[in-house]
Coordinates of C-alpha atoms in Angstrom, one line a residue:
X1 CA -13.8 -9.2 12.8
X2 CA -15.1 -6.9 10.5
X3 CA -19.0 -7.1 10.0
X4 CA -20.0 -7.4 5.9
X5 CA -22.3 -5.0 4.8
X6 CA -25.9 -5.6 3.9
X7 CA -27.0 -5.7 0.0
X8 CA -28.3 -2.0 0.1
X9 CA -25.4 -0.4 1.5
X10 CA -22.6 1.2 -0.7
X11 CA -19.3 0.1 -0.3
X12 CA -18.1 3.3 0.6
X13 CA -19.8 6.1 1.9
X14 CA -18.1 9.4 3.3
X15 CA -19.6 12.5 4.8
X16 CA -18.3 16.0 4.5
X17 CA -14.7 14.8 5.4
X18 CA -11.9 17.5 6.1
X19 CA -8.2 17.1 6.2
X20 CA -5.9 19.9 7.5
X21 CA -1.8 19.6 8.0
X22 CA -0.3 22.0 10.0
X23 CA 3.5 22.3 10.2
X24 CA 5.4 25.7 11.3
X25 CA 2.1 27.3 12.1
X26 CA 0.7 27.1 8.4
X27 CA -2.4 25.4 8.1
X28 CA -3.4 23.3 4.5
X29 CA -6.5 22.1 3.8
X30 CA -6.0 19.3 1.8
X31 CA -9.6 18.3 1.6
X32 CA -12.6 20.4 2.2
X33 CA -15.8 18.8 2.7
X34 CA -15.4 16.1 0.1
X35 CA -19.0 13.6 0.2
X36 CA -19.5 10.8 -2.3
X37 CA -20.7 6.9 -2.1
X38 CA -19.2 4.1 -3.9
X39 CA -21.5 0.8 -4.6
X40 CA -20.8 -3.0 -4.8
X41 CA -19.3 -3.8 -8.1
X42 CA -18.4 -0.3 -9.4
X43 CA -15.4 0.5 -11.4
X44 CA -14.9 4.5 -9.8
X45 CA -11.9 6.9 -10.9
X46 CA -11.2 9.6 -9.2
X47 CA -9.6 12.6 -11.2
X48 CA -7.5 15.8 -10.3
X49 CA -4.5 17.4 -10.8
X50 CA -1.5 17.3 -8.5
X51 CA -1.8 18.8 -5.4
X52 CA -5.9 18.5 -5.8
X53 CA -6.1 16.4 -3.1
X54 CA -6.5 13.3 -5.1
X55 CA -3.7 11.7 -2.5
X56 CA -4.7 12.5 0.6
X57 CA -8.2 11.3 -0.2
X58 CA -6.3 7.7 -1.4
X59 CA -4.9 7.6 2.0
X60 CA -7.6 8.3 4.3
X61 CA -9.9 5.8 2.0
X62 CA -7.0 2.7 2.6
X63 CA -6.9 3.6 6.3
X64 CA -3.4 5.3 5.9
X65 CA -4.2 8.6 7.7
X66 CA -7.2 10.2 9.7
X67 CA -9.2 12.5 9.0
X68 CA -9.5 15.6 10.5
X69 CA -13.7 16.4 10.5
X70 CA -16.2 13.5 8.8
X71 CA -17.3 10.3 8.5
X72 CA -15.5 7.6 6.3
X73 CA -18.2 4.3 6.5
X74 CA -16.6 1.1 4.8
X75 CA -19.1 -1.4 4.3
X76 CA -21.6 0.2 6.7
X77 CA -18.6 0.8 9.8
X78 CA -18.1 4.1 10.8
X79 CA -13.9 4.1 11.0
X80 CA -13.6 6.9 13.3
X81 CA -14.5 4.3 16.3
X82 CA -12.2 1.8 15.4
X83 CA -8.9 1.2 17.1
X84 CA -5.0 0.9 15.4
X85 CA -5.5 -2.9 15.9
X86 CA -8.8 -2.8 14.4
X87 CA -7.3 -0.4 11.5
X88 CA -4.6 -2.6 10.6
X89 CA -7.0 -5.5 10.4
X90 CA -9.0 -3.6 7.7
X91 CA -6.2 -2.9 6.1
X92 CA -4.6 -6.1 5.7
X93 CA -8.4 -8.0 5.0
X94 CA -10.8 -5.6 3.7
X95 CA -8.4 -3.1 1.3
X96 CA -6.1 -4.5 -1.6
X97 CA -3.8 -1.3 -2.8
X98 CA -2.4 -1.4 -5.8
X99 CA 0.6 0.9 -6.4
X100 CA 2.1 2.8 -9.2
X101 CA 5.7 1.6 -8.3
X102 CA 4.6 -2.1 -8.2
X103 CA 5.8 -2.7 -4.4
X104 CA 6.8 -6.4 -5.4
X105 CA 9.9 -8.0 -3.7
X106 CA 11.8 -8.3 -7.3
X107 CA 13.9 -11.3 -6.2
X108 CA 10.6 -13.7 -5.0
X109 CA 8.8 -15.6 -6.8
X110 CA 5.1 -14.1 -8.3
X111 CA 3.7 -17.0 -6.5
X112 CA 5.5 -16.1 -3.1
X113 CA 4.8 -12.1 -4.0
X114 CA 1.2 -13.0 -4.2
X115 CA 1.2 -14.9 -0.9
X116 CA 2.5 -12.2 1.5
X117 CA -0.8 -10.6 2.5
X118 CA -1.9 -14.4 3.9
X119 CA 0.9 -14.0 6.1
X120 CA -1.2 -11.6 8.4
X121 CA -4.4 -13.0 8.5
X122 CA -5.6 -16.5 10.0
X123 CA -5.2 -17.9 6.3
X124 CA -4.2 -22.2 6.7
X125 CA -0.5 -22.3 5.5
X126 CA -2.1 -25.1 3.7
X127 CA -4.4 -22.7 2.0
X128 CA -2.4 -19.8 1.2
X129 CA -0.2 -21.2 -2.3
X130 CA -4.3 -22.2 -3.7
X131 CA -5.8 -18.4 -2.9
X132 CA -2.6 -17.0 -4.8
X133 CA -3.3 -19.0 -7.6
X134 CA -6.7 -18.6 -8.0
X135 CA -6.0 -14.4 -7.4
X136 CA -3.7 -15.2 -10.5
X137 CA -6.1 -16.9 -12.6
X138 CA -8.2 -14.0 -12.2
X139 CA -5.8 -11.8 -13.4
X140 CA -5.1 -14.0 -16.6
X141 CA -1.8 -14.6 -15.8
X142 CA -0.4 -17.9 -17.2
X143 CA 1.0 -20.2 -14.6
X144 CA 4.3 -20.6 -16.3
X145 CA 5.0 -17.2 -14.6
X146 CA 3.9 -18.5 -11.2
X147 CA 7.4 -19.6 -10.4
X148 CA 9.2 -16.9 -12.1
X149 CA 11.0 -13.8 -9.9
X150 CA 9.2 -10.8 -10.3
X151 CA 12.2 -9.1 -11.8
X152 CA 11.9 -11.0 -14.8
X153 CA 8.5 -10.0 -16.0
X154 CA 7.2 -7.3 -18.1
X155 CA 5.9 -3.9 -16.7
X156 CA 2.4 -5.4 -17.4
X157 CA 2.7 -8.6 -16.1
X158 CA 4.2 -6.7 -12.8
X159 CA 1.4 -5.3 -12.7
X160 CA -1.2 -7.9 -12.8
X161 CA 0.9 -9.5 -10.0
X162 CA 0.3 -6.7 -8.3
X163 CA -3.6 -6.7 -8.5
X164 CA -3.5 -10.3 -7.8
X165 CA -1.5 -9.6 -4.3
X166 CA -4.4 -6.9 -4.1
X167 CA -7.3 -10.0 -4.6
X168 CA -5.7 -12.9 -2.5
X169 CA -7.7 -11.7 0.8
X170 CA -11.2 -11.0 -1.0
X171 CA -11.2 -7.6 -0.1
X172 CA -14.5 -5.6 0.1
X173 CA -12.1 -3.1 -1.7
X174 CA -9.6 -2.3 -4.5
X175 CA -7.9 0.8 -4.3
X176 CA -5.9 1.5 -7.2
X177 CA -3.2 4.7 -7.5
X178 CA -2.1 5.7 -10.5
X179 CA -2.1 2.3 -11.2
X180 CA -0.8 2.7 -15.2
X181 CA 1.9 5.5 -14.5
X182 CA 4.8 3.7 -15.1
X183 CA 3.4 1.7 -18.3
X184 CA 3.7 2.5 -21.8
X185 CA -0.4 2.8 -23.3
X186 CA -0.6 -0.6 -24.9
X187 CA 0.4 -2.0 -21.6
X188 CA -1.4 0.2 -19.4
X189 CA -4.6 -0.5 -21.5
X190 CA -4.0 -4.3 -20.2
X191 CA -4.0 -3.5 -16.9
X192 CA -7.4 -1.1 -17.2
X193 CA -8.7 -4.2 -19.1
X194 CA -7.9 -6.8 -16.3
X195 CA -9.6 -4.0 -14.4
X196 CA -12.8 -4.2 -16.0
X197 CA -13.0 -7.8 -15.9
X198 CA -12.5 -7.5 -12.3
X199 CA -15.5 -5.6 -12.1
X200 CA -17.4 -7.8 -14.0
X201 CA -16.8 -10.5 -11.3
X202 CA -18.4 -8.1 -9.0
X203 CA -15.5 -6.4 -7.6
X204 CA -15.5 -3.1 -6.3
X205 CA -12.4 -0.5 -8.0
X206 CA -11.6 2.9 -6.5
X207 CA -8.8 4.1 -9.2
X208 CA -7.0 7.5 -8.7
X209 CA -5.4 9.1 -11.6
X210 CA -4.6 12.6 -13.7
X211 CA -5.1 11.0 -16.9
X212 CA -8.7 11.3 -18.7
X213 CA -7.9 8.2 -21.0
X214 CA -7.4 6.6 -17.9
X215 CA -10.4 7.4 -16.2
X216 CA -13.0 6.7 -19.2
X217 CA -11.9 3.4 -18.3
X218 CA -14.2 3.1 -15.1
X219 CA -18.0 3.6 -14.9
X220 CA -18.1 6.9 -13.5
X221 CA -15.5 9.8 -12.9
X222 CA -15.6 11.6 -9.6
X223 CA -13.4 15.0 -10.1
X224 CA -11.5 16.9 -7.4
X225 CA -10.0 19.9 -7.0
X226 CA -8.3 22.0 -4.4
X227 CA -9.3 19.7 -2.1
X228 CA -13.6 20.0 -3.4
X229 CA -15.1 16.7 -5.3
X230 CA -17.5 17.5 -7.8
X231 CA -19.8 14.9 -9.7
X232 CA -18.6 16.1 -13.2
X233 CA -16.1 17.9 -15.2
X234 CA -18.4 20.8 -16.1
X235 CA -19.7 21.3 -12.4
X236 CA -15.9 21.7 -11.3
X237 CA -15.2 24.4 -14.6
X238 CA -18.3 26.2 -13.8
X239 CA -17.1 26.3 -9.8
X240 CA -13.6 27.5 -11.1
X241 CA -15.3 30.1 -13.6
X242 CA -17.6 31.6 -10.4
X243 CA -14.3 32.1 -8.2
X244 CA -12.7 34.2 -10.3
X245 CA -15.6 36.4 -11.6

């Protein structure tokens, strides 16, 4: 199992990570050198354009590729030593994704959508319909949708099923990406809001988007761009202003 961290250590934590694709002899660097910590309880976007690297970081951060240089520590564990089977267990415990395109099974119930993550862990069978209700109680959705197929909810109320199938396992983490791109704004404001109140429980939001209105949702904004993380919009301008003087 997966050791929890202690109360002075972030989150998330990585080092000077790299990531380099090479197909038909052309080598990208996708990210180059990118460092930033993430504490307990913060509500972090992370900004850039596409092809900025924004997606590659997502995936090495939810244990969906490896990087090539760095150090990626998630709550104080250095994921470089850990094994596929000890991966997969982080995934499936300590990350809840949250997806642009939903990822529900449209004809199964929002209680049964929410349950699905249980079904790889040691969860009780007993146990697993009272965890998905409680994940959508924290999401505020009303339990006269509990019973309801996916497929006949609202884009916004997807959604929130979504974060609750995120929640169900306690994760240490929430990745979210681009998590209000296929919303209209009232409804995507919603979801951002259900967000916050997440964070106020002391959860812990890593949020990847292009939007701006989207990221002055969370507490901070991380920016990247061509594959470099900066602290702050005006420290990324000024970096593109020096490269081409």
């Amino acid at each position: 199992m997966v050791a929890l961290p202690t109360a002075s250590q972030p989150i998330i934590r990585v080092e000077g990570l790299h990531r380099v694709y090479e197909a038909e002899g052309v080598r990208t660097h996708a990210l180059r050198g990118v460092s930033f910590s993430v504490n307990r309880g913060e509500f972090v976007a992370i900004m850039g354009p596409s092809g900025s690297g924004k997606s590659t970081l997502m995936h090495a951060l939810g244990c969906l590729d490896t990087p090539t240089q760095g150090r990626y520590l998630l709550e104080g564990k250095d994921l470089a030593s850990f094994s596929t089977d000890q991966l997969a267990e982080v995934r499936a415990t300590r990350i809840g994704f949250v997806f642009q395109a939903f990822n529900l099974l449209p004809r199964t119930t929002v209680l049964r959508n929410v349950m699905l993550p249980l079904l790889y862990t040691t969860c009780p069978v007993a146990e697993r319909a009272a965890r998905a209700r409680a994940a959508l109680e924290a999401v505020a959705l009303p339990e006269q949708f509990h019973q309801r197929k996916s497929n006949e909810l609202s884009g916004g109320q997807i959604q929130r099923v979504a974060i609750a199938r995120a929640l169900v396992n306690s994760p240490a983490l929430i990745l979210a990406d681009e998590p209000t791109g296929n919303l209209d704004t009232a409804t995507g404001e919603q979801v951002l809001a259900t967000f916050k109140r997440l964070r106020d429980a002391g959860r812990t939001i890593v949020l990847i988007t292009h939007e701006p209105d989207v990221a002055a949702h969370a507490d901070r904004t991380l920016f990247i761009r061509d594959g470099l993380m900066y602290r702050s919009a005006a420290a990324m301008q000024a970096a593109g202003k020096a490269v081409t003087s």
